[in-house]
Tab-separated table of C-alpha atoms in Angstrom:
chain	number	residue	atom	x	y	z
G	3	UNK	CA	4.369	-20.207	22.388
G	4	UNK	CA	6.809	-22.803	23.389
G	5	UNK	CA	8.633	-22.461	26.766
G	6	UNK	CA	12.260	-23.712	27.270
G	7	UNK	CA	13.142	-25.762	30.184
G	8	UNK	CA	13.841	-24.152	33.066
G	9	UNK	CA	17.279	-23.258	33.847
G	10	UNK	CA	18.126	-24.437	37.447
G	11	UNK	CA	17.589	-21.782	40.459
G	12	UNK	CA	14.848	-20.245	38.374
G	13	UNK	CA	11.875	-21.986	40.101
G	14	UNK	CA	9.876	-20.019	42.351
G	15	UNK	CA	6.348	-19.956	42.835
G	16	UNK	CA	4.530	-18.091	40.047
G	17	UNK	CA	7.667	-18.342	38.142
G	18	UNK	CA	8.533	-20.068	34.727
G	19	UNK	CA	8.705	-23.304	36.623
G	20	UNK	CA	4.811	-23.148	37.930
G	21	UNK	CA	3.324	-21.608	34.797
G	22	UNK	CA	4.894	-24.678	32.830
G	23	UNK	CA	3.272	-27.046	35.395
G	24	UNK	CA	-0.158	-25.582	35.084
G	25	UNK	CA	-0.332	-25.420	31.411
G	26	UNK	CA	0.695	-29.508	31.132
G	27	UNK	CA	-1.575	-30.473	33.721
G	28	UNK	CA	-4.732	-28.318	31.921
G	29	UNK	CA	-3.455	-30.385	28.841
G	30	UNK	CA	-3.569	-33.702	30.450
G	31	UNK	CA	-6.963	-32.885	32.047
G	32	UNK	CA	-8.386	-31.832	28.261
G	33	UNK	CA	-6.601	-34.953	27.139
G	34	UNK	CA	-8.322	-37.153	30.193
G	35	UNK	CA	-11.217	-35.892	29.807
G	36	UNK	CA	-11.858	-36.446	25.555
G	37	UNK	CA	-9.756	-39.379	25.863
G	38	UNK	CA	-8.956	-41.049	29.170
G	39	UNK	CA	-5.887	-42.812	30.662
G	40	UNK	CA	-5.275	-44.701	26.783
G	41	UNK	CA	-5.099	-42.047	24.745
G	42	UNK	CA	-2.458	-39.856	27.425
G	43	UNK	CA	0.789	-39.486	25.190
G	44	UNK	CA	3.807	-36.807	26.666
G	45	UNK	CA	4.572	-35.862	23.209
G	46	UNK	CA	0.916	-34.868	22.495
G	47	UNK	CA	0.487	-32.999	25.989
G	48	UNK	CA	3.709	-30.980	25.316
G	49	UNK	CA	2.669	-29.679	21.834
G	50	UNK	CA	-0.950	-29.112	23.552
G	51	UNK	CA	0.504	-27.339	26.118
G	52	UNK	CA	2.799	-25.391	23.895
G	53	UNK	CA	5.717	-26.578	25.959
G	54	UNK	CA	9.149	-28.325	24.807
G	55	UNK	CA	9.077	-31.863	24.477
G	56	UNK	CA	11.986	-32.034	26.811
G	57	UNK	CA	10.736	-30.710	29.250
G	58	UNK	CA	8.066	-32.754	29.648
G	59	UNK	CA	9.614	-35.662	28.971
G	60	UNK	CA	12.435	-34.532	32.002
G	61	UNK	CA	10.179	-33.745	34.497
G	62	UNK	CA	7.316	-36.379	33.509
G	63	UNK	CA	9.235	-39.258	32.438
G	64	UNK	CA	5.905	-41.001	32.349
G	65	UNK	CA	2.365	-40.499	31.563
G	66	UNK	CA	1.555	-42.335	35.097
G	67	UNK	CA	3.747	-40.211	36.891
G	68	UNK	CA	2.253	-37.118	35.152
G	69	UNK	CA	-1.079	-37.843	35.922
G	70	UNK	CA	0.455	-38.678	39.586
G	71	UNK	CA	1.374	-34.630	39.583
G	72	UNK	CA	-2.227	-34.000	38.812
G	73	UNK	CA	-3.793	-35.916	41.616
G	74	UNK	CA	-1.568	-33.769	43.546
G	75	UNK	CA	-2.651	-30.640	42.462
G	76	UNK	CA	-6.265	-31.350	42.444
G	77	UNK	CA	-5.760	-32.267	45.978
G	78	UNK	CA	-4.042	-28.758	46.564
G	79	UNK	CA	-6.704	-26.885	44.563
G	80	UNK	CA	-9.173	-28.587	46.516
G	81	UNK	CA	-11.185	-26.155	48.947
G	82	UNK	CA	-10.347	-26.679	52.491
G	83	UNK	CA	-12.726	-27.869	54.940
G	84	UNK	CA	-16.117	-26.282	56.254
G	85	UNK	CA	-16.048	-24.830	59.521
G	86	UNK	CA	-20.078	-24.357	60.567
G	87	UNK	CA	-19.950	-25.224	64.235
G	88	UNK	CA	-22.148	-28.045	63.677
G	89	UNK	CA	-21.618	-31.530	62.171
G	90	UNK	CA	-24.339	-31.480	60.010
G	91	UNK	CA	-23.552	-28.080	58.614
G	92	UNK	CA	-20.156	-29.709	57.786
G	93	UNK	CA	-21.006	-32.810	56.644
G	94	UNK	CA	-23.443	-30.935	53.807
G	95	UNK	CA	-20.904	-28.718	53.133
G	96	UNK	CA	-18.628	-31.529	52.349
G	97	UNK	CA	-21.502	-33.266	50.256
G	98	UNK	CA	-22.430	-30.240	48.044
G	99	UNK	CA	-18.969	-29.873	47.645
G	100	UNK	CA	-18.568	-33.599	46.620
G	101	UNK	CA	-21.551	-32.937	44.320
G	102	UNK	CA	-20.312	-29.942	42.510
G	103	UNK	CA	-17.659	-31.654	41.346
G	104	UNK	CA	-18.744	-34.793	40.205
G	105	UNK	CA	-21.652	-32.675	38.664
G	106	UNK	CA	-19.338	-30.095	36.731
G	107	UNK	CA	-18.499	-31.475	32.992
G	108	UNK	CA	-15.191	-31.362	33.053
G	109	UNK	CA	-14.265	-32.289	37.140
G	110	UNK	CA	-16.614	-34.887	36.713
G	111	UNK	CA	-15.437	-36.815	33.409
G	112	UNK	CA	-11.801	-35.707	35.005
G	113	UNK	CA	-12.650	-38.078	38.088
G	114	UNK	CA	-14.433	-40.802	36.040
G	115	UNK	CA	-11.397	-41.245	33.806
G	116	UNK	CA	-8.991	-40.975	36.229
G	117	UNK	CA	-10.768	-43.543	38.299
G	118	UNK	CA	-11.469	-45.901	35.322
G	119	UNK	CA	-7.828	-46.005	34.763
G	120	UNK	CA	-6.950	-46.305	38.459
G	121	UNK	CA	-9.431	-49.365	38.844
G	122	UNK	CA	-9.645	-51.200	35.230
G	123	UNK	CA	-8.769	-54.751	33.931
G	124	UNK	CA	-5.478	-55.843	35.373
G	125	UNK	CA	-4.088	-55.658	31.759
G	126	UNK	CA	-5.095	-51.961	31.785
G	127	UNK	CA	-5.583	-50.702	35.040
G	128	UNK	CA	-2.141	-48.734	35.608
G	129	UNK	CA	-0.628	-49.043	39.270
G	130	UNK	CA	0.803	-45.596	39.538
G	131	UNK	CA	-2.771	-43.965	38.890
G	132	UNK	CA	-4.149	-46.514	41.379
G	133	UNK	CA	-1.436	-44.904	44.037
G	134	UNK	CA	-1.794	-41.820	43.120
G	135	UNK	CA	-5.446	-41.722	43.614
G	136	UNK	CA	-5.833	-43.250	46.762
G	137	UNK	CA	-3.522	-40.595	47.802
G	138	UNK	CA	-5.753	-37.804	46.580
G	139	UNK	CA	-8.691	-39.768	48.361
G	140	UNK	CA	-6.628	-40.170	51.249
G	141	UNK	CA	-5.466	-36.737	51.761
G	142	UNK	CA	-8.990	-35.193	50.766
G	143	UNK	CA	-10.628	-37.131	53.604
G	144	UNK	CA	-7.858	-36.392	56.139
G	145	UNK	CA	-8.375	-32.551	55.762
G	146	UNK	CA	-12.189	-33.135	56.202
G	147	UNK	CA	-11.901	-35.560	58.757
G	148	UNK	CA	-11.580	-32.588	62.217
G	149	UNK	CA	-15.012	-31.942	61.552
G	150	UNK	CA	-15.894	-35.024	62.721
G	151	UNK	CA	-13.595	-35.002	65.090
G	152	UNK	CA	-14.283	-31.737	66.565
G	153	UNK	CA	-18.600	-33.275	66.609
G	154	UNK	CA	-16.891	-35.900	68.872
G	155	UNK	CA	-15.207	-32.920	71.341
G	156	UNK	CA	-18.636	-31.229	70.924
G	157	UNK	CA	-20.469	-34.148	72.345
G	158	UNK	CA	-22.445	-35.076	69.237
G	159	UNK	CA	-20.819	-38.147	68.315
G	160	UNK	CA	-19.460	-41.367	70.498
G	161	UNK	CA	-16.264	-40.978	71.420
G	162	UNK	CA	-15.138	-43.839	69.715
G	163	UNK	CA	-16.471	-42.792	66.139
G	164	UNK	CA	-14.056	-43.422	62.670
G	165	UNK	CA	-13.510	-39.880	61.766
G	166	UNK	CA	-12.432	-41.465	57.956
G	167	UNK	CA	-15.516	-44.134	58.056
G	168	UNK	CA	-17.535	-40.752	58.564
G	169	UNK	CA	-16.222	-38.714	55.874
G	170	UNK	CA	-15.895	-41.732	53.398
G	171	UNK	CA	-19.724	-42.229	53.876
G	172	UNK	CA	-20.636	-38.516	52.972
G	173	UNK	CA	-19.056	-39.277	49.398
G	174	UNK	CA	-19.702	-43.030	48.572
G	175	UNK	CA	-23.635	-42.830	48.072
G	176	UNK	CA	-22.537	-39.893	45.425
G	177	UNK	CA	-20.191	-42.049	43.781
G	178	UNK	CA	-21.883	-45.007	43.778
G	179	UNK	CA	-25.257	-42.829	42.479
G	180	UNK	CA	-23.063	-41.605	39.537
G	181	UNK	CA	-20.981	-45.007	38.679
G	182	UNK	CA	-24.011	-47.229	38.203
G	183	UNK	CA	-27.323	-45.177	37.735
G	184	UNK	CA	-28.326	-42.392	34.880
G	185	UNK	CA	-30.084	-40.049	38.082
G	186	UNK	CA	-28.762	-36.688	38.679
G	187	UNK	CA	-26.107	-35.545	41.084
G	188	UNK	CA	-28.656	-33.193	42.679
G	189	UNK	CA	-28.793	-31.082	45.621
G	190	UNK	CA	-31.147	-33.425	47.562
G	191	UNK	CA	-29.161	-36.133	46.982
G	192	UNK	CA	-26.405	-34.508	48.490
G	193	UNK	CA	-28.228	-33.709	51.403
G	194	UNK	CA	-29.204	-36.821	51.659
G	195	UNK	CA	-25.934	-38.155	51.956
G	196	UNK	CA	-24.943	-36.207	54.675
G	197	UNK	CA	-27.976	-36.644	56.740
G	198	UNK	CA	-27.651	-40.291	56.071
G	199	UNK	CA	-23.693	-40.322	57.645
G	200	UNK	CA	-24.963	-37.991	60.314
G	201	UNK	CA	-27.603	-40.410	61.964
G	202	UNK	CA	-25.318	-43.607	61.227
G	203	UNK	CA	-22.387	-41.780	63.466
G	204	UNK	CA	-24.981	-40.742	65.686
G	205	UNK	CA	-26.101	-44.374	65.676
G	206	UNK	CA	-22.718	-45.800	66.878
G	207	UNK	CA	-22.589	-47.371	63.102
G	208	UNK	CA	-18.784	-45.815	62.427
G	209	UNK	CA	-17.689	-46.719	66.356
G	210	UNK	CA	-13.969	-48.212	66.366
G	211	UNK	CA	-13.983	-51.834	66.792
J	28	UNK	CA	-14.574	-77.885	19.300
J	29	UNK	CA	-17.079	-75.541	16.989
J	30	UNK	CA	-20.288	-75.219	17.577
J	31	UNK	CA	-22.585	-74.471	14.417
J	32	UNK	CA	-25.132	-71.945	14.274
J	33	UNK	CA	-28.543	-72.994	15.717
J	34	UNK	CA	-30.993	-73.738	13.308
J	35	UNK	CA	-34.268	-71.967	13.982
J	36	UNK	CA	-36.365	-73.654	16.433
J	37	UNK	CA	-33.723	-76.089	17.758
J	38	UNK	CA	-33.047	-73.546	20.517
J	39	UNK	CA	-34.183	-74.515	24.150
J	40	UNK	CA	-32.935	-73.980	27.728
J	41	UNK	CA	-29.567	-75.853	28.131
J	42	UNK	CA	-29.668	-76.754	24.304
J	43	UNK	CA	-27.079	-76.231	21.805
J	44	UNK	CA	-28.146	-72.034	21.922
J	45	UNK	CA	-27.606	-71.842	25.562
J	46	UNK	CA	-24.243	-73.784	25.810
J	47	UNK	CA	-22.714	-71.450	23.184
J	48	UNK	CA	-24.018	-68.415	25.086
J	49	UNK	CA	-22.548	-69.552	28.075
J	50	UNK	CA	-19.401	-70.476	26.299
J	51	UNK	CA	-19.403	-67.262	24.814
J	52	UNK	CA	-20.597	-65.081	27.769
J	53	UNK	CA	-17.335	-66.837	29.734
J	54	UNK	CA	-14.818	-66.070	27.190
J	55	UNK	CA	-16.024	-62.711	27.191
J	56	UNK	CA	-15.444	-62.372	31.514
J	57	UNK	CA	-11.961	-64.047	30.936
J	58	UNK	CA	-11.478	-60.861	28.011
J	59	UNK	CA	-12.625	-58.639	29.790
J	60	UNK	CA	-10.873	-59.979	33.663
J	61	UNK	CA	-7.720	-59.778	31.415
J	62	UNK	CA	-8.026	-56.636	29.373
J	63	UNK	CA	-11.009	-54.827	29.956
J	64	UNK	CA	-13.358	-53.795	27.595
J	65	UNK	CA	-11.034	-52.464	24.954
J	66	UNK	CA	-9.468	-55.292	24.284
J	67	UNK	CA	-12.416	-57.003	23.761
J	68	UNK	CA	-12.801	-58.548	20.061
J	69	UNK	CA	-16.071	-60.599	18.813
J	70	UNK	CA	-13.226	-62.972	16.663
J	71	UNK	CA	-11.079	-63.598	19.602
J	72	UNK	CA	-14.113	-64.542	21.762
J	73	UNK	CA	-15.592	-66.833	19.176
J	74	UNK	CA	-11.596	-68.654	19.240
J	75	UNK	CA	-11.531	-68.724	23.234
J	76	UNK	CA	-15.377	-70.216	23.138
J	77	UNK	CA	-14.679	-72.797	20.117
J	78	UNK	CA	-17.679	-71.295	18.682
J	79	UNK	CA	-18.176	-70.338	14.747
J	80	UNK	CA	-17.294	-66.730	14.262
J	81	UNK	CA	-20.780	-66.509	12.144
J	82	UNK	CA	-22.553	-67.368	15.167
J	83	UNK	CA	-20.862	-65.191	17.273
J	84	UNK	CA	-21.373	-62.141	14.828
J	85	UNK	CA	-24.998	-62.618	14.267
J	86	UNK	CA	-26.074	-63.501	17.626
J	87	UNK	CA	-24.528	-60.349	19.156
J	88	UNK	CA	-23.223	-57.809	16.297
J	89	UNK	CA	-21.358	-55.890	18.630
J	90	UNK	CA	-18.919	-55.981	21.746
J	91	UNK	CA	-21.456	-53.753	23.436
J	92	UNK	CA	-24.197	-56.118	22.810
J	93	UNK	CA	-22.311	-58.688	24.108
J	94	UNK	CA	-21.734	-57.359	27.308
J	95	UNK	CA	-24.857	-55.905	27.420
J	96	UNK	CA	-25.906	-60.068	27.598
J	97	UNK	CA	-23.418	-60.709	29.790
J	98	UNK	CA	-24.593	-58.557	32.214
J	99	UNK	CA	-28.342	-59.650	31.813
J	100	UNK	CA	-27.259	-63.587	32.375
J	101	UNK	CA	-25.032	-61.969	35.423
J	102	UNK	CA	-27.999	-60.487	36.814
J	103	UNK	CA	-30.266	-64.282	35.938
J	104	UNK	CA	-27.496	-65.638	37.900
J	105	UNK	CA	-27.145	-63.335	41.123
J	106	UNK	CA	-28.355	-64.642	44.336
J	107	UNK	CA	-32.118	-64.328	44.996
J	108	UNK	CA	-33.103	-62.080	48.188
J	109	UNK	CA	-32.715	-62.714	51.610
J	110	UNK	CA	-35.861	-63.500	53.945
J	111	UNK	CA	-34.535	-63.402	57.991
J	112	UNK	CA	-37.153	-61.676	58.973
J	113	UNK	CA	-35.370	-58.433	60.304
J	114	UNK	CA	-34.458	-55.556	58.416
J	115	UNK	CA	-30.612	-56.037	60.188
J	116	UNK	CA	-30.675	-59.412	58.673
J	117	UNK	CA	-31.660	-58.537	55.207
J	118	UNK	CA	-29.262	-55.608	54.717
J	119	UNK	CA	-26.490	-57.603	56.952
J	120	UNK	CA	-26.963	-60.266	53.855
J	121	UNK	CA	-27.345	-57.712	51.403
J	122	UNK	CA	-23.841	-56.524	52.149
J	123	UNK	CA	-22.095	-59.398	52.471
J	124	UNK	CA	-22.729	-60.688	49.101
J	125	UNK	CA	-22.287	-57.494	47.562
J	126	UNK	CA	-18.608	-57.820	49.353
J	127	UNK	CA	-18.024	-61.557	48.490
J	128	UNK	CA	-18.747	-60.488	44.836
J	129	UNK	CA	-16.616	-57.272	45.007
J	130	UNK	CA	-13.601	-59.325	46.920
J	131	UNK	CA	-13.867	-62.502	44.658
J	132	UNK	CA	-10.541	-61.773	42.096
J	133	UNK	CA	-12.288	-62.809	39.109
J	134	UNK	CA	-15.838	-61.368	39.846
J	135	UNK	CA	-14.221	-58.233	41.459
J	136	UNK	CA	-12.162	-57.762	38.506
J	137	UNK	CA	-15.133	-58.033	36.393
J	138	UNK	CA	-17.040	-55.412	37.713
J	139	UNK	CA	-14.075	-53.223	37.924
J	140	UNK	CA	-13.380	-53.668	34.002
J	141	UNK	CA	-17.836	-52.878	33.455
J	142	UNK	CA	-17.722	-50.013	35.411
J	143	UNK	CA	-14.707	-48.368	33.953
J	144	UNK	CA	-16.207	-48.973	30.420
J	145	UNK	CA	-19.321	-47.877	31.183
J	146	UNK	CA	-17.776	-44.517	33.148
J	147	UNK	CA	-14.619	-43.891	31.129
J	148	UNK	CA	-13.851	-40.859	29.672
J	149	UNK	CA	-16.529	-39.204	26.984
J	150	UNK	CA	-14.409	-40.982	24.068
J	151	UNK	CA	-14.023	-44.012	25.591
J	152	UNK	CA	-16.868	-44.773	27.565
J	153	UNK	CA	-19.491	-47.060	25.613
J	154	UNK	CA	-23.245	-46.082	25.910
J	155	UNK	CA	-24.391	-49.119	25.627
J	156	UNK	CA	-22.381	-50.528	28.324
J	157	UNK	CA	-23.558	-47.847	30.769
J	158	UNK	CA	-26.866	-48.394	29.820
J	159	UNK	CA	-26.559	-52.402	30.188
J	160	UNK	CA	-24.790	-51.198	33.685
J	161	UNK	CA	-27.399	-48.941	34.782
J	162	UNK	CA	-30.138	-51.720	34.076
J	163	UNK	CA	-27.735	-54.686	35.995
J	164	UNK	CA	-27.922	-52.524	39.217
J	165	UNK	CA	-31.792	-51.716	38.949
J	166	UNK	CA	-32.521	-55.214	38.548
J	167	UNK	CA	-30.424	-55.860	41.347
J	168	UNK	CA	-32.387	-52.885	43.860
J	169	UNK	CA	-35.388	-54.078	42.912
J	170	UNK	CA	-34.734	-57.690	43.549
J	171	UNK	CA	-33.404	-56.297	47.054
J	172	UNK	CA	-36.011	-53.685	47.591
J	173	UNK	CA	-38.738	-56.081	49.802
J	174	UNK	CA	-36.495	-56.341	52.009
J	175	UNK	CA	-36.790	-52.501	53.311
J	176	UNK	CA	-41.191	-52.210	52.608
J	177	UNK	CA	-41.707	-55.068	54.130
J	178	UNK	CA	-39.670	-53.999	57.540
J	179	UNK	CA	-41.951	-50.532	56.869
J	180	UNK	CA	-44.759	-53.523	57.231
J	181	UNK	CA	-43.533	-54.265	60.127
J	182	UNK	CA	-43.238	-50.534	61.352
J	183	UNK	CA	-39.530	-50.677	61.546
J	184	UNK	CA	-39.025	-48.207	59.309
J	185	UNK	CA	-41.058	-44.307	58.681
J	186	UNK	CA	-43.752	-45.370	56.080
J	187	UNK	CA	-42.656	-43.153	53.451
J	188	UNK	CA	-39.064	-44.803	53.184
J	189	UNK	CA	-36.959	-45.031	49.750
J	190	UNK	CA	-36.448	-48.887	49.455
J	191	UNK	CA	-34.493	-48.191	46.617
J	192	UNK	CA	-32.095	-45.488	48.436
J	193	UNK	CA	-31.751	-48.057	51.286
J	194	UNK	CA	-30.425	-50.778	48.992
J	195	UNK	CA	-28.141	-48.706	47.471
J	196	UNK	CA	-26.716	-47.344	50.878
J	197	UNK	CA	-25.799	-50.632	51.597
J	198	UNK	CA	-23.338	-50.979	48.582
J	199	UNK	CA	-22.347	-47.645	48.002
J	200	UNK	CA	-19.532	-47.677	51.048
J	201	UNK	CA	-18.052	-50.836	49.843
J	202	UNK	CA	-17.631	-49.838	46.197
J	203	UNK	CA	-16.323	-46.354	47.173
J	204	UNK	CA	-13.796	-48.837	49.695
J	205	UNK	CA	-12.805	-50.710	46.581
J	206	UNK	CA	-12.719	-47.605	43.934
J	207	UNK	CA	-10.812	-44.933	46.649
J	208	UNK	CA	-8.587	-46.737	49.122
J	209	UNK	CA	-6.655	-50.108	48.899
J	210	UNK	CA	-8.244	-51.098	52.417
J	211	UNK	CA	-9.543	-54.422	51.996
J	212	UNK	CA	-13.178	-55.810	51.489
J	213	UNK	CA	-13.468	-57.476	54.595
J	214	UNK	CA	-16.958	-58.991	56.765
J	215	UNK	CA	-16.347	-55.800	59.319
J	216	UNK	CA	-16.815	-53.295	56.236
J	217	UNK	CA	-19.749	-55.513	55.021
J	218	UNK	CA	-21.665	-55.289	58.262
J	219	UNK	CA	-20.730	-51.962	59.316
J	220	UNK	CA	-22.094	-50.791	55.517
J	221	UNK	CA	-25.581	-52.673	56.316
J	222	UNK	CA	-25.433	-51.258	60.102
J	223	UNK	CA	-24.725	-47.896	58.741
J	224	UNK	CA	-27.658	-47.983	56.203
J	225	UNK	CA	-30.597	-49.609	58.662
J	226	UNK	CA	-29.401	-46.599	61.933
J	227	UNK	CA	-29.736	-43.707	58.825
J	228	UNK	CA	-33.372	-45.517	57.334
J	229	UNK	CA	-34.595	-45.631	61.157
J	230	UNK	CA	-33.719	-42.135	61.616
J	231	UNK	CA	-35.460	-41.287	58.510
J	232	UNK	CA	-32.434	-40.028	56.308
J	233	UNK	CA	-34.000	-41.562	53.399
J	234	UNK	CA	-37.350	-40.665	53.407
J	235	UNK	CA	-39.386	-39.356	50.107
J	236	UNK	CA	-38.972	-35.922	49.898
């Protein structure tokens, strides 16, 4: 079923406006995740998504700036923090959660895509993905970030710890695990992760300069 | 000028076969610095190298093949382990050639045009590539991998400590730096990455399960 544009004053959450949002960004993640950054064409996502061309092409413009829209909504999708009372129940609540979705099909050939076109050849690498997705990164470690900062009000952590450095160091051994080795995104490995960030903050190794 | 195929038994180190490998193996970075691995072409290399397309074709066959040997001669080439005699030094060194690699343009640009091809999306992605990846950074561990049993030797570390999870701690923060946030690759990230890694291995974060 194609929908028309939206007249103006129409928007509202839920509305016409929203459910034509949702339906191109599932289309762009299908089309991201069978075909990557490349193969992203407005046209193609509009039929896909059973929405005018126009529209897309109006509120889009660009296939960067649509994929832009999606960073932002995976980062407001995105489950808030954990709130255990302890840093390591945070910190391997953030892991797992990190895990999940690198380990989940479709989130994790989503983020592999989206960070091949965000970091590729200079010739292909596009600079509004590369934006974009340190935003997402950026706003995804910010909301995790009080739970580190809270450990340091606690008493757990020196005072002069990196909240970000902290956070960043849960994910990277899970990223780095998936980029450049075949072994599994596993629960232990998780786990690991967090435990490793843990004693490193604990060690002083994310003080402030 | 071209270079003719080998004939059989004329091939010895820094003969006529290695000088068109490395002539080929550099047009093949400069491809792939320029436009990643899709625009990569056996034809065009054989031009850029001044090599005979024939040799080209039946030496490697294939683009992934190709890169496949260019990753084997960049792991030949990579700097051998270092021996200071403390765990801090080893992983300190560790780091900051990982970083000098990651920061250098040409190298750094490199590895970000691999890595997206071996990591892209399912249709874009090459297996072959990921595989030649996979085996780049094992060779790579492994070559680093002394450095962490031999400071469990020297009781610095638990006994039953992953060498191969410590190595990899050591990078993982400063690809996930380069990959997630446009912060740069500087010595501070370098040493607080190896600092990070030895306070987590002392405390036993990455001990065998």
């Amino acid at each position: 079923m194609a929908v028309e544009p939206p007249t103006p004053g129409t928007a509202r959450p839920g509305g016409r406006t929203a459910r034509v949002r949702a339906a191109v960004l599932r289309a762009a993640e299908d089309a991201l995740v069978e075909h990557g950054f490349a193969g992203l064409d407005l046209g193609d996502l509009a039929q896909r998504a059973e929405v005018g061309r126009t529209t897309v092409y109006r509120r889009w413009g660009s296939t960067t700036a649509l994929v832009a829209d999606l960073l932002t909504d995976m980062a407001e999708q995105s489950l808030p923090r954990a709130r255990t009372g302890s840093l390591a129940g945070d910190l391997r609540a953030n892991a797992q959660l990190v895990r999940r979705t690198l380990a989940d099909p479709r989130q994790g050939a989503l983020f592999r895509a989206v960070l091949a076109a965000a970091n590729g050849a200079p010739g292909t690498a596009d600079p509004g993905t590369t934006e974009a997705l340190r935003r997402f990164y950026r706003r995804r470690v910010e909301e995790w970030a009080p739970c580190v900062t809270e450990a340091v009000e606690r008493g757990e952590l020196p005072p002069d710890t990196d909240e970000f450095e902290v956070i960043r160091a849960v994910s990277a051994p899970l990223y780095y695990r998936m980029l450049t080795t075949g072994e599994p995104l596993d629960e232990a490995a998780a786990d690991r992760a967090a435990a490793a960030a843990e004693a490193a903050a604990r060690a002083g190794a994310y003080r402030r300069p």
